[in-house]
């Protein structure tokens, strides 16, 4: 039998009350503030879950999401996060790593870098950081660690695999491409990030709204194209929490349309395009 169409000509009916309940649940659990205009997008993403679970109404589905004994809360979040990313997105931040951070840490003499990619999606951001660091021969003996976190368990699993279609790494410089191993046989057309890259990165699930187990300090925190989905008080609170985990002189890097409200970040000062440096402690 084909899909059952509701009176609105759709497979499932999503009432105003259903949509508002979805928005409230998503915001409470992840901070993601879905606008009223995103109804079609939300419908498209969640109907896959209704079909997979053989449910007929959003009401039944949302009861499952709210049921602490059911395991649907995770799939609900995974379905509604936006995971768009790419290698070397907003490239100026990787130049900052190379041209400012590394010389500054070299001058400090610590030979150690701790970098957090918060909201790392499938891993393009932490792999871009790892590629940048791994292609600097002078760092070959440094202690380099990248923490990559996201709320979405599916993207983290992909990140841990570190597998890319060849065409996605084709534009990288040859010395960076050499840090991937090419698939053969059934894996032809794929490339896997090599040990040097994968060993630098630890992927962990972390909801930015909840407690953070790390005490820092970090040299750099990337949180790009994540807080854009949050409301103003949540953004301000996060920027304050990020700045308290940076060492003095460490950088917070935000996405192209994001900036911290000055009042929320007394410890930060602007340091170039969407880059903010933690001031020395007073
Ligand atoms: C658009 S991607 C950004 C990826 C990468 N930072 C970039 O700029 O290319 C946003 C990511 O933020 C994650 N995210 C959303 N809300 C989150 C939360 N409360 N805690 C942790 N991660 C969250 C999503 O799962 C998604 O993978």
Coordinates of C-alpha atoms and ligand atoms in Angstrom, one line a residue:
X1 CA 0.0 0.0 0.0
X2 CA 1.3 3.5 -0.8
X3 CA 1.7 6.2 1.9
X4 CA -1.5 7.3 3.6
X5 CA -2.2 11.0 2.8
X6 CA -3.7 13.3 5.3
X7 CA -6.3 15.9 4.4
X8 CA -3.5 18.3 3.6
X9 CA -2.3 15.9 0.9
X10 CA 0.7 14.8 3.0
X11 CA 1.8 11.5 4.2
X12 CA 1.5 12.7 7.8
X13 CA -0.2 15.6 9.4
X14 CA 2.0 18.0 11.5
X15 CA -0.3 20.3 13.5
X16 CA 0.8 23.7 14.9
X17 CA 0.8 22.0 18.3
X18 CA 3.1 19.2 17.0
X19 CA 5.5 21.7 15.4
X20 CA 5.7 23.9 18.5
X21 CA 6.3 20.8 20.7
X22 CA 9.1 19.8 18.4
X23 CA 10.6 23.3 18.6
X24 CA 10.4 23.3 22.4
X25 CA 11.9 19.9 22.8
X26 CA 14.8 20.6 20.4
X27 CA 15.5 23.9 22.1
X28 CA 15.4 22.5 25.6
X29 CA 17.7 19.6 24.7
X30 CA 20.2 21.2 22.3
X31 CA 19.7 25.0 22.4
X32 CA 18.9 24.8 18.7
X33 CA 16.2 27.5 18.1
X34 CA 14.3 26.5 15.0
X35 CA 12.5 29.4 13.4
X36 CA 8.8 29.2 12.5
X37 CA 9.7 29.3 8.8
X38 CA 11.6 25.9 9.1
X39 CA 8.4 23.8 9.3
X40 CA 8.9 22.1 5.9
X41 CA 12.5 21.2 6.8
X42 CA 11.5 19.8 10.2
X43 CA 8.7 17.8 8.6
X44 CA 11.0 16.3 6.0
X45 CA 13.6 15.3 8.5
X46 CA 11.3 13.7 11.0
X47 CA 8.9 11.9 8.7
X48 CA 11.9 9.5 8.0
X49 CA 11.8 8.6 11.7
X50 CA 8.0 8.1 11.7
X51 CA 8.3 5.8 8.7
X52 CA 11.3 3.9 10.2
X53 CA 9.3 3.3 13.4
X54 CA 6.0 2.6 11.6
X55 CA 4.2 5.4 13.4
X56 CA 1.1 7.2 12.0
X57 CA 1.1 10.5 13.9
X58 CA 3.6 13.1 15.2
X59 CA 1.8 12.8 18.5
X60 CA 2.8 9.2 18.9
X61 CA 6.3 10.0 17.7
X62 CA 6.8 12.8 20.2
X63 CA 5.5 10.7 23.0
X64 CA 8.4 8.3 22.2
X65 CA 10.9 11.1 22.1
X66 CA 9.8 12.3 25.5
X67 CA 9.8 8.7 27.0
X68 CA 13.0 8.4 29.0
X69 CA 12.9 4.6 28.6
X70 CA 12.7 4.8 24.8
X71 CA 15.9 5.4 22.7
X72 CA 14.4 7.9 20.3
X73 CA 15.7 11.1 21.9
X74 CA 19.1 10.6 20.3
X75 CA 17.7 10.0 16.8
X76 CA 15.4 13.0 17.2
X77 CA 18.5 15.2 17.8
X78 CA 20.5 13.5 15.1
X79 CA 17.7 14.1 12.6
X80 CA 17.4 17.8 13.4
X81 CA 21.0 19.0 13.7
X82 CA 22.4 20.7 10.6
X83 CA 25.8 19.2 9.9
X84 CA 27.0 21.2 6.8
X85 CA 30.8 21.5 6.9
X86 CA 33.8 21.2 4.6
X87 CA 37.6 20.9 4.8
X88 CA 39.3 24.2 5.3
X89 CA 36.0 26.1 5.6
X90 CA 36.8 29.7 6.4
X91 CA 40.4 29.2 5.6
X92 CA 41.7 32.3 7.3
X93 CA 41.4 30.5 10.7
X94 CA 43.9 27.8 9.6
X95 CA 46.3 30.6 8.4
X96 CA 45.9 32.1 11.9
X97 CA 47.0 28.7 13.4
X98 CA 50.1 28.6 11.1
X99 CA 51.1 32.2 11.1
X100 CA 50.2 33.5 14.5
X101 CA 49.5 30.7 17.0
X102 CA 52.5 28.4 16.1
X103 CA 55.1 31.3 16.3
X104 CA 53.5 32.5 19.6
X105 CA 53.7 29.0 21.2
X106 CA 57.2 28.5 19.8
X107 CA 58.2 31.7 21.6
X108 CA 56.6 30.4 24.8
X109 CA 58.7 27.2 24.4
X110 CA 55.9 24.8 25.6
X111 CA 55.9 22.7 22.4
X112 CA 52.4 21.7 23.2
X113 CA 49.0 22.6 21.7
X114 CA 45.5 21.8 23.0
X115 CA 42.7 22.7 20.5
X116 CA 39.0 22.1 20.8
X117 CA 36.7 21.8 17.9
X118 CA 33.2 22.4 19.5
X119 CA 30.4 21.3 17.2
X120 CA 32.8 19.4 14.9
X121 CA 30.2 17.6 12.7
X122 CA 31.6 14.8 10.6
X123 CA 35.2 16.0 11.4
X124 CA 36.2 18.3 8.5
X125 CA 37.1 21.0 11.0
X126 CA 39.3 18.9 13.3
X127 CA 40.9 17.1 10.3
X128 CA 41.7 20.5 8.8
X129 CA 43.3 21.5 12.1
X130 CA 45.3 18.2 12.1
X131 CA 46.3 18.6 8.5
X132 CA 47.5 22.2 9.2
X133 CA 49.6 21.0 12.2
X134 CA 50.9 17.8 10.6
X135 CA 52.2 19.7 7.5
X136 CA 54.5 21.9 9.7
X137 CA 57.7 19.8 10.0
X138 CA 58.8 21.9 13.0
X139 CA 55.9 20.5 15.0
X140 CA 56.8 16.9 14.4
X141 CA 58.0 16.4 18.0
X142 CA 55.4 18.6 19.7
X143 CA 52.6 17.3 21.9
X144 CA 49.5 18.0 19.8
X145 CA 45.9 17.1 20.8
X146 CA 42.6 18.1 19.2
X147 CA 39.4 17.4 21.1
X148 CA 36.4 17.2 18.6
X149 CA 33.0 17.2 20.2
X150 CA 29.4 17.3 18.9
X151 CA 25.9 16.5 20.2
X152 CA 25.2 14.2 17.2
X153 CA 26.3 10.6 17.7
X154 CA 26.1 9.8 14.0
X155 CA 28.5 12.5 12.8
X156 CA 31.0 11.6 15.5
X157 CA 31.0 8.0 14.2
X158 CA 31.8 9.3 10.7
X159 CA 34.5 11.5 12.1
X160 CA 36.2 8.6 13.9
X161 CA 36.3 6.7 10.6
X162 CA 38.0 9.6 8.8
X163 CA 36.9 8.3 5.4
X164 CA 36.6 10.8 2.5
X165 CA 35.6 10.5 -1.1
X166 CA 38.8 11.1 -3.2
X167 CA 37.2 14.1 -4.9
X168 CA 36.8 15.8 -1.5
X169 CA 40.5 15.7 -0.8
X170 CA 41.6 16.3 -4.4
X171 CA 42.0 20.0 -3.8
X172 CA 44.3 19.6 -0.9
X173 CA 48.0 20.4 -1.4
X174 CA 50.0 17.2 -2.3
X175 CA 51.8 17.1 1.1
X176 CA 48.4 17.1 2.8
X177 CA 46.9 14.5 0.5
X178 CA 49.9 12.3 1.3
X179 CA 48.5 12.1 4.9
X180 CA 45.6 10.0 3.7
X181 CA 45.8 6.4 2.5
X182 CA 43.9 5.5 -0.7
X183 CA 41.4 2.8 -0.6
X184 CA 41.8 -0.3 -2.9
X185 CA 39.4 -2.9 -4.1
X186 CA 35.9 -2.2 -2.8
X187 CA 37.3 1.0 -1.2
X188 CA 38.5 2.5 -4.5
X189 CA 37.5 6.1 -4.7
X190 CA 37.9 6.5 -1.0
X191 CA 40.7 7.8 1.2
X192 CA 41.2 7.4 4.9
X193 CA 42.9 9.9 7.2
X194 CA 46.2 8.3 8.2
X195 CA 47.3 7.4 11.7
X196 CA 49.2 10.7 12.2
X197 CA 45.9 12.7 11.7
X198 CA 43.6 10.3 13.5
X199 CA 45.9 9.9 16.5
X200 CA 45.9 13.7 17.1
X201 CA 42.1 13.8 17.3
X202 CA 39.8 12.5 20.1
X203 CA 36.1 12.5 19.1
X204 CA 33.6 12.7 22.1
X205 CA 29.9 13.3 22.4
X206 CA 29.2 16.6 24.3
X207 CA 26.1 18.7 24.5
X208 CA 27.4 22.3 24.8
X209 CA 24.4 23.1 27.0
X210 CA 25.4 20.7 29.7
X211 CA 28.4 20.4 32.0
X212 CA 31.8 20.1 30.3
X213 CA 34.2 17.6 31.8
X214 CA 37.3 19.4 30.5
X215 CA 39.2 21.9 32.6
X216 CA 41.4 23.3 29.8
X217 CA 43.2 25.5 29.3
X218 CA 43.0 25.4 25.5
X219 CA 45.2 27.3 23.1
X220 CA 42.4 27.6 20.6
X221 CA 38.7 26.9 20.6
X222 CA 36.9 26.6 17.3
X223 CA 33.2 27.0 17.6
X224 CA 32.1 27.9 14.1
X225 CA 28.6 27.8 12.7
X226 CA 27.2 26.4 15.8
X227 CA 26.0 29.3 18.1
X228 CA 24.2 30.7 15.1
X229 CA 21.4 28.2 15.9
X230 CA 21.1 29.4 19.5
X231 CA 19.2 32.3 21.1
X232 CA 21.1 35.4 22.4
X233 CA 21.3 34.4 26.1
X234 CA 22.6 30.9 25.2
X235 CA 25.2 32.4 22.8
X236 CA 26.4 34.8 25.5
X237 CA 26.6 32.1 28.1
X238 CA 28.6 29.8 25.8
X239 CA 31.0 32.6 24.8
X240 CA 31.6 33.3 28.5
X241 CA 32.3 29.6 29.2
X242 CA 34.6 29.3 26.2
X243 CA 36.6 32.3 27.2
X244 CA 37.1 30.9 30.7
X245 CA 38.7 27.7 29.2
X246 CA 41.2 29.6 27.1
X247 CA 44.7 30.3 28.3
X248 CA 45.6 34.0 28.3
X249 CA 46.6 34.7 24.6
X250 CA 44.4 31.8 23.4
X251 CA 41.9 32.2 20.6
X252 CA 38.2 31.7 20.2
X253 CA 37.3 31.3 16.5
X254 CA 33.7 31.8 15.5
X255 CA 31.8 31.3 12.2
X256 CA 31.5 34.1 9.6
X257 CA 28.2 35.5 10.9
X258 CA 28.9 35.1 14.6
X259 CA 30.4 37.5 17.1
X260 CA 30.3 37.6 20.9
X261 CA 28.4 40.5 22.5
X262 CA 31.1 42.6 24.1
X263 CA 29.3 42.5 27.5
X264 CA 29.3 38.8 27.5
X265 CA 33.0 38.4 26.9
X266 CA 34.9 40.8 29.1
X267 CA 37.9 38.5 28.8
X268 CA 38.0 38.6 25.0
X269 CA 39.2 41.1 22.5
X270 CA 38.8 41.1 18.7
X271 CA 41.9 39.8 16.9
X272 CA 41.0 39.8 13.2
X273 CA 38.2 38.3 11.2
X274 CA 35.9 36.3 13.6
X275 CA 38.9 35.7 15.9
X276 CA 38.9 36.7 19.5
X277 CA 41.9 36.5 21.9
X278 CA 41.7 35.9 25.6
X279 CA 43.3 38.9 27.4
X280 CA 45.9 38.4 30.0
X281 CA 44.4 37.7 33.5
X282 CA 43.9 40.7 35.6
Ligands
LIG1 C1 26.8 23.5 10.8 S1 27.7 22.3 11.8 C2 29.3 23.2 12.0 C3 30.4 22.3 11.7 C4 31.8 22.9 11.7 N1 32.0 23.6 13.0 C5 31.9 23.9 10.6 O1 31.9 25.1 10.8 O2 32.1 23.5 9.5 C6 27.0 22.6 13.4 C7 27.2 21.4 14.4 O3 26.8 21.8 15.7 C8 26.3 20.7 16.4 N2 25.5 21.1 17.5 C9 24.3 21.7 17.5 N3 23.9 21.9 18.8 C10 24.8 21.4 19.6 C11 24.9 21.3 21.0 N4 24.0 21.8 21.9 N5 26.1 20.7 21.5 C12 27.0 20.3 20.7 N6 27.0 20.3 19.3 C13 25.9 20.9 18.8 C14 25.5 20.0 15.3 O4 25.3 18.6 15.6 C15 26.4 20.2 14.0 O5 27.2 19.1 13.8

